């Protein structure tokens, strides 16, 4: 049910004070404020004794860890390490997430959300567990390869992200190289598996190279539009 549906039912008296226990669990798209509002309405209409709300999931990670500007676009929450090289987190999808605003098909969550969640997961794990505190925020991440296999539909319910490091070359702090497998699980099944390899460069190393490549691209485009041709 959507939050608006259950609020309407409560406010119109559909759920009376008599009857069995009702347990409400938060799905995707809700905020802590939504859950607090629902709890307040449950108390106000007098059904708190039979309508129980599960605790609200942890808020998403900070935007710096997932390299986003808006909190609504962060997809990873409750990140923690379970054993060396293995990390878990909750998938948290905000109702105003950028990937949902102009793409809605059926009841499932579209695949690009899974791909972006995998990207945010490798950023957050690297920043938190493999970068020295004084160097955090000072790396430029470059994806070398990324492959996602979709195995089952993902629905807007609770889901977990599992991150397994398969390769880590961290001897040179100016250039950290990783390979990892990132699975998204829901309802006892894996919904998708992303295999990724990436490099984290110290920003000073890559910014100059990127700028030179950008300059070359602009020069090439300018020559083409001037009628000189690509080979000039």
Short mmCIF file of C-alpha atoms in Angstrom, two decimals:
data_model
loop_
_atom_site.label_atom_id
_atom_site.label_comp_id
_atom_site.label_asym_id
_atom_site.label_seq_id
_atom_site.Cartn_x
_atom_site.Cartn_y
_atom_site.Cartn_z
CA UNK A 1 0.00 0.00 0.00
CA UNK A 2 1.10 3.58 -0.51
CA UNK A 3 1.40 5.90 2.47
CA UNK A 4 -1.53 7.97 1.18
CA UNK A 5 -3.74 4.86 0.97
CA UNK A 6 -3.17 3.75 4.55
CA UNK A 7 -3.56 7.31 5.86
CA UNK A 8 -6.89 7.66 4.05
CA UNK A 9 -8.12 4.34 5.45
CA UNK A 10 -7.17 5.36 8.98
CA UNK A 11 -8.76 8.78 8.74
CA UNK A 12 -12.03 7.39 7.33
CA UNK A 13 -12.30 4.84 10.14
CA UNK A 14 -11.75 1.75 8.01
CA UNK A 15 -9.50 0.23 10.68
CA UNK A 16 -11.57 0.16 13.86
CA UNK A 17 -10.47 -0.40 17.42
CA UNK A 18 -11.60 -4.03 17.36
CA UNK A 19 -9.89 -6.89 15.56
CA UNK A 20 -6.58 -8.64 15.24
CA UNK A 21 -3.10 -7.17 15.18
CA UNK A 22 -1.95 -5.33 12.05
CA UNK A 23 1.78 -4.97 11.41
CA UNK A 24 3.02 -2.25 9.08
CA UNK A 25 6.46 -2.48 7.49
CA UNK A 26 8.08 0.43 5.61
CA UNK A 27 8.81 -0.09 1.93
CA UNK A 28 10.86 1.98 -0.48
CA UNK A 29 10.10 5.61 -1.21
CA UNK A 30 9.20 6.58 2.35
CA UNK A 31 11.00 9.06 4.56
CA UNK A 32 11.36 9.05 8.33
CA UNK A 33 8.94 11.99 8.38
CA UNK A 34 6.32 9.92 6.51
CA UNK A 35 6.65 7.13 9.08
CA UNK A 36 6.39 9.54 12.00
CA UNK A 37 3.26 11.10 10.48
CA UNK A 38 1.69 7.66 10.06
CA UNK A 39 2.52 6.75 13.64
CA UNK A 40 0.91 9.96 14.87
CA UNK A 41 -2.29 9.23 12.93
CA UNK A 42 -2.40 5.67 14.29
CA UNK A 43 -2.26 7.06 17.82
CA UNK A 44 -4.79 9.82 17.12
CA UNK A 45 -7.48 7.51 15.71
CA UNK A 46 -7.07 5.13 18.65
CA UNK A 47 -5.73 1.97 16.97
CA UNK A 48 -2.16 1.97 18.34
CA UNK A 49 -3.02 -1.05 20.51
CA UNK A 50 -3.56 -3.22 17.42
CA UNK A 51 -1.66 -1.49 14.61
CA UNK A 52 2.10 -1.83 15.13
CA UNK A 53 4.71 -0.03 13.02
CA UNK A 54 8.11 -1.64 12.46
CA UNK A 55 11.09 0.66 13.10
CA UNK A 56 12.03 2.85 10.17
CA UNK A 57 15.17 1.86 8.28
CA UNK A 58 18.39 3.79 8.69
CA UNK A 59 18.66 6.97 6.69
CA UNK A 60 20.89 6.85 3.57
CA UNK A 61 24.60 7.56 3.76
CA UNK A 62 25.85 11.09 3.45
CA UNK A 63 26.13 12.51 -0.04
CA UNK A 64 29.93 12.77 0.20
CA UNK A 65 30.32 8.99 0.56
CA UNK A 66 28.14 8.19 -2.46
CA UNK A 67 29.34 11.16 -4.54
CA UNK A 68 25.92 12.77 -5.01
CA UNK A 69 24.76 16.31 -4.28
CA UNK A 70 21.15 15.67 -3.25
CA UNK A 71 20.26 13.37 -0.32
CA UNK A 72 17.27 12.10 -2.30
CA UNK A 73 19.67 10.50 -4.80
CA UNK A 74 21.59 8.42 -2.23
CA UNK A 75 20.67 4.73 -2.49
CA UNK A 76 22.86 3.09 0.18
CA UNK A 77 22.14 2.95 3.93
CA UNK A 78 23.47 1.18 7.04
CA UNK A 79 26.80 0.21 5.47
CA UNK A 80 28.85 -2.21 7.56
CA UNK A 81 31.58 -4.84 7.24
CA UNK A 82 30.66 -8.46 7.95
CA UNK A 83 34.09 -10.05 7.35
CA UNK A 84 37.32 -9.06 5.60
CA UNK A 85 36.48 -7.96 2.08
CA UNK A 86 32.71 -8.40 2.50
CA UNK A 87 30.31 -5.54 3.18
CA UNK A 88 26.54 -5.19 3.44
CA UNK A 89 24.11 -2.31 3.25
CA UNK A 90 20.40 -1.63 2.90
CA UNK A 91 19.00 -0.36 -0.38
CA UNK A 92 17.09 2.87 0.29
CA UNK A 93 15.15 4.52 -2.54
CA UNK A 94 13.75 8.02 -2.01
CA UNK A 95 10.48 8.86 -3.72
CA UNK A 96 12.18 11.80 -5.49
CA UNK A 97 15.24 9.89 -6.64
CA UNK A 98 16.50 11.18 -9.99
CA UNK A 99 16.11 7.75 -11.64
CA UNK A 100 12.42 7.52 -10.77
CA UNK A 101 11.25 10.94 -11.89
CA UNK A 102 10.84 10.11 -15.57
CA UNK A 103 10.73 6.31 -15.79
CA UNK A 104 7.94 4.19 -14.36
CA UNK A 105 7.08 0.78 -15.80
CA UNK A 106 5.06 -1.87 -14.00
CA UNK A 107 5.47 -2.71 -10.32
CA UNK A 108 9.20 -3.42 -10.25
CA UNK A 109 12.13 -1.07 -9.70
CA UNK A 110 13.90 -0.31 -12.97
CA UNK A 111 17.31 -1.75 -13.63
CA UNK A 112 19.19 1.55 -13.70
CA UNK A 113 18.50 1.93 -9.97
CA UNK A 114 20.38 -1.34 -9.40
CA UNK A 115 23.30 -0.16 -11.54
CA UNK A 116 23.52 3.17 -9.71
CA UNK A 117 23.24 1.43 -6.31
CA UNK A 118 26.21 -0.77 -7.26
CA UNK A 119 28.20 2.32 -8.26
CA UNK A 120 27.39 4.07 -4.99
CA UNK A 121 28.27 0.92 -3.05
CA UNK A 122 31.79 0.68 -4.43
CA UNK A 123 32.34 4.38 -3.85
CA UNK A 124 31.14 4.23 -0.24
CA UNK A 125 33.06 1.05 0.63
CA UNK A 126 36.27 2.45 -0.82
CA UNK A 127 35.93 5.84 0.83
CA UNK A 128 35.09 4.39 4.24
CA UNK A 129 37.25 1.26 4.45
CA UNK A 130 40.17 1.65 2.04
CA UNK A 131 41.03 5.36 2.06
CA UNK A 132 42.90 6.94 4.97
CA UNK A 133 40.70 9.46 6.83
CA UNK A 134 42.89 12.39 5.86
CA UNK A 135 42.66 11.44 2.16
CA UNK A 136 38.87 10.92 1.95
CA UNK A 137 37.22 13.01 -0.71
CA UNK A 138 40.52 13.42 -2.52
CA UNK A 139 40.14 10.60 -5.05
CA UNK A 140 38.77 10.54 -8.58
CA UNK A 141 37.09 7.23 -9.40
CA UNK A 142 37.31 5.76 -12.89
CA UNK A 143 35.27 2.70 -13.91
CA UNK A 144 37.30 0.29 -16.03
CA UNK A 145 34.51 -2.21 -16.65
CA UNK A 146 31.02 -2.85 -15.32
CA UNK A 147 28.64 -5.69 -16.11
CA UNK A 148 25.23 -6.23 -14.53
CA UNK A 149 23.21 -9.43 -14.83
CA UNK A 150 19.54 -9.15 -13.89
CA UNK A 151 18.19 -12.38 -12.37
CA UNK A 152 14.87 -11.49 -10.72
CA UNK A 153 12.52 -8.53 -10.49
CA UNK A 154 13.32 -6.06 -7.73
CA UNK A 155 10.22 -4.61 -6.05
CA UNK A 156 9.90 -1.46 -3.88
CA UNK A 157 10.32 -3.45 -0.66
CA UNK A 158 13.27 -3.93 1.66
CA UNK A 159 16.41 -5.12 -0.13
CA UNK A 160 20.04 -5.69 0.78
CA UNK A 161 23.27 -4.99 -1.10
CA UNK A 162 26.22 -7.35 -0.65
CA UNK A 163 29.68 -6.22 -1.76
CA UNK A 164 32.56 -8.69 -2.15
CA UNK A 165 36.07 -7.54 -3.02
CA UNK A 166 37.70 -9.92 -5.49
CA UNK A 167 40.85 -7.87 -6.10
CA UNK A 168 42.44 -4.99 -4.19
CA UNK A 169 45.74 -3.36 -5.11
CA UNK A 170 46.28 -0.69 -2.48
CA UNK A 171 50.05 -0.57 -2.12
CA UNK A 172 50.32 2.76 -3.96
CA UNK A 173 48.09 5.33 -2.18
CA UNK A 174 48.02 7.53 -5.30
CA UNK A 175 46.32 4.79 -7.33
CA UNK A 176 44.00 2.19 -5.77
CA UNK A 177 42.71 -0.60 -8.03
CA UNK A 178 39.77 -2.88 -7.21
CA UNK A 179 37.51 -5.54 -8.63
CA UNK A 180 34.31 -6.50 -6.86
CA UNK A 181 31.03 -8.38 -7.11
CA UNK A 182 27.92 -6.55 -5.92
CA UNK A 183 24.69 -8.46 -5.39
CA UNK A 184 21.25 -7.03 -4.66
CA UNK A 185 19.08 -9.44 -2.65
CA UNK A 186 15.38 -9.41 -1.80
CA UNK A 187 13.02 -12.01 -0.40
CA UNK A 188 15.73 -14.67 -0.15
CA UNK A 189 16.73 -14.34 -3.81
CA UNK A 190 19.44 -12.45 -5.65
CA UNK A 191 17.88 -9.94 -8.02
CA UNK A 192 21.02 -8.73 -9.77
CA UNK A 193 24.79 -9.18 -9.80
CA UNK A 194 27.21 -6.45 -10.87
CA UNK A 195 30.85 -7.21 -11.62
CA UNK A 196 32.97 -4.09 -11.62
CA UNK A 197 36.61 -3.09 -11.84
CA UNK A 198 37.65 0.46 -11.08
CA UNK A 199 40.58 2.66 -10.11
CA UNK A 200 40.67 5.44 -7.55
CA UNK A 201 43.27 8.05 -8.52
CA UNK A 202 44.42 10.91 -6.37
CA UNK A 203 42.63 13.89 -7.87
CA UNK A 204 45.84 15.74 -8.78
CA UNK A 205 46.97 12.83 -10.98
CA UNK A 206 43.82 12.57 -13.08
CA UNK A 207 42.58 16.16 -13.29
CA UNK A 208 45.44 17.28 -15.54
CA UNK A 209 45.04 14.28 -17.83
CA UNK A 210 41.27 14.76 -18.04
CA UNK A 211 41.72 18.44 -18.83
CA UNK A 212 44.16 17.65 -21.66
CA UNK A 213 41.73 15.10 -23.12
CA UNK A 214 38.88 17.60 -22.88
CA UNK A 215 40.97 20.22 -24.65
CA UNK A 216 41.82 17.74 -27.41
CA UNK A 217 38.12 16.85 -27.82
CA UNK A 218 37.13 20.52 -28.11
CA UNK A 219 39.93 21.18 -30.63
CA UNK A 220 38.87 18.19 -32.71
CA UNK A 221 35.25 19.36 -32.72
CA UNK A 222 36.29 22.87 -33.68
CA UNK A 223 38.34 21.60 -36.63
CA UNK A 224 35.42 19.50 -37.86
CA UNK A 225 33.01 22.43 -37.79
CA UNK A 226 35.58 24.64 -39.48
CA UNK A 227 35.63 22.19 -42.36
CA UNK A 228 39.25 21.18 -41.84
CA UNK A 229 38.44 17.53 -41.12
CA UNK A 230 39.49 15.10 -38.47
CA UNK A 231 42.81 14.26 -40.05
CA UNK A 232 44.13 17.82 -40.29
#
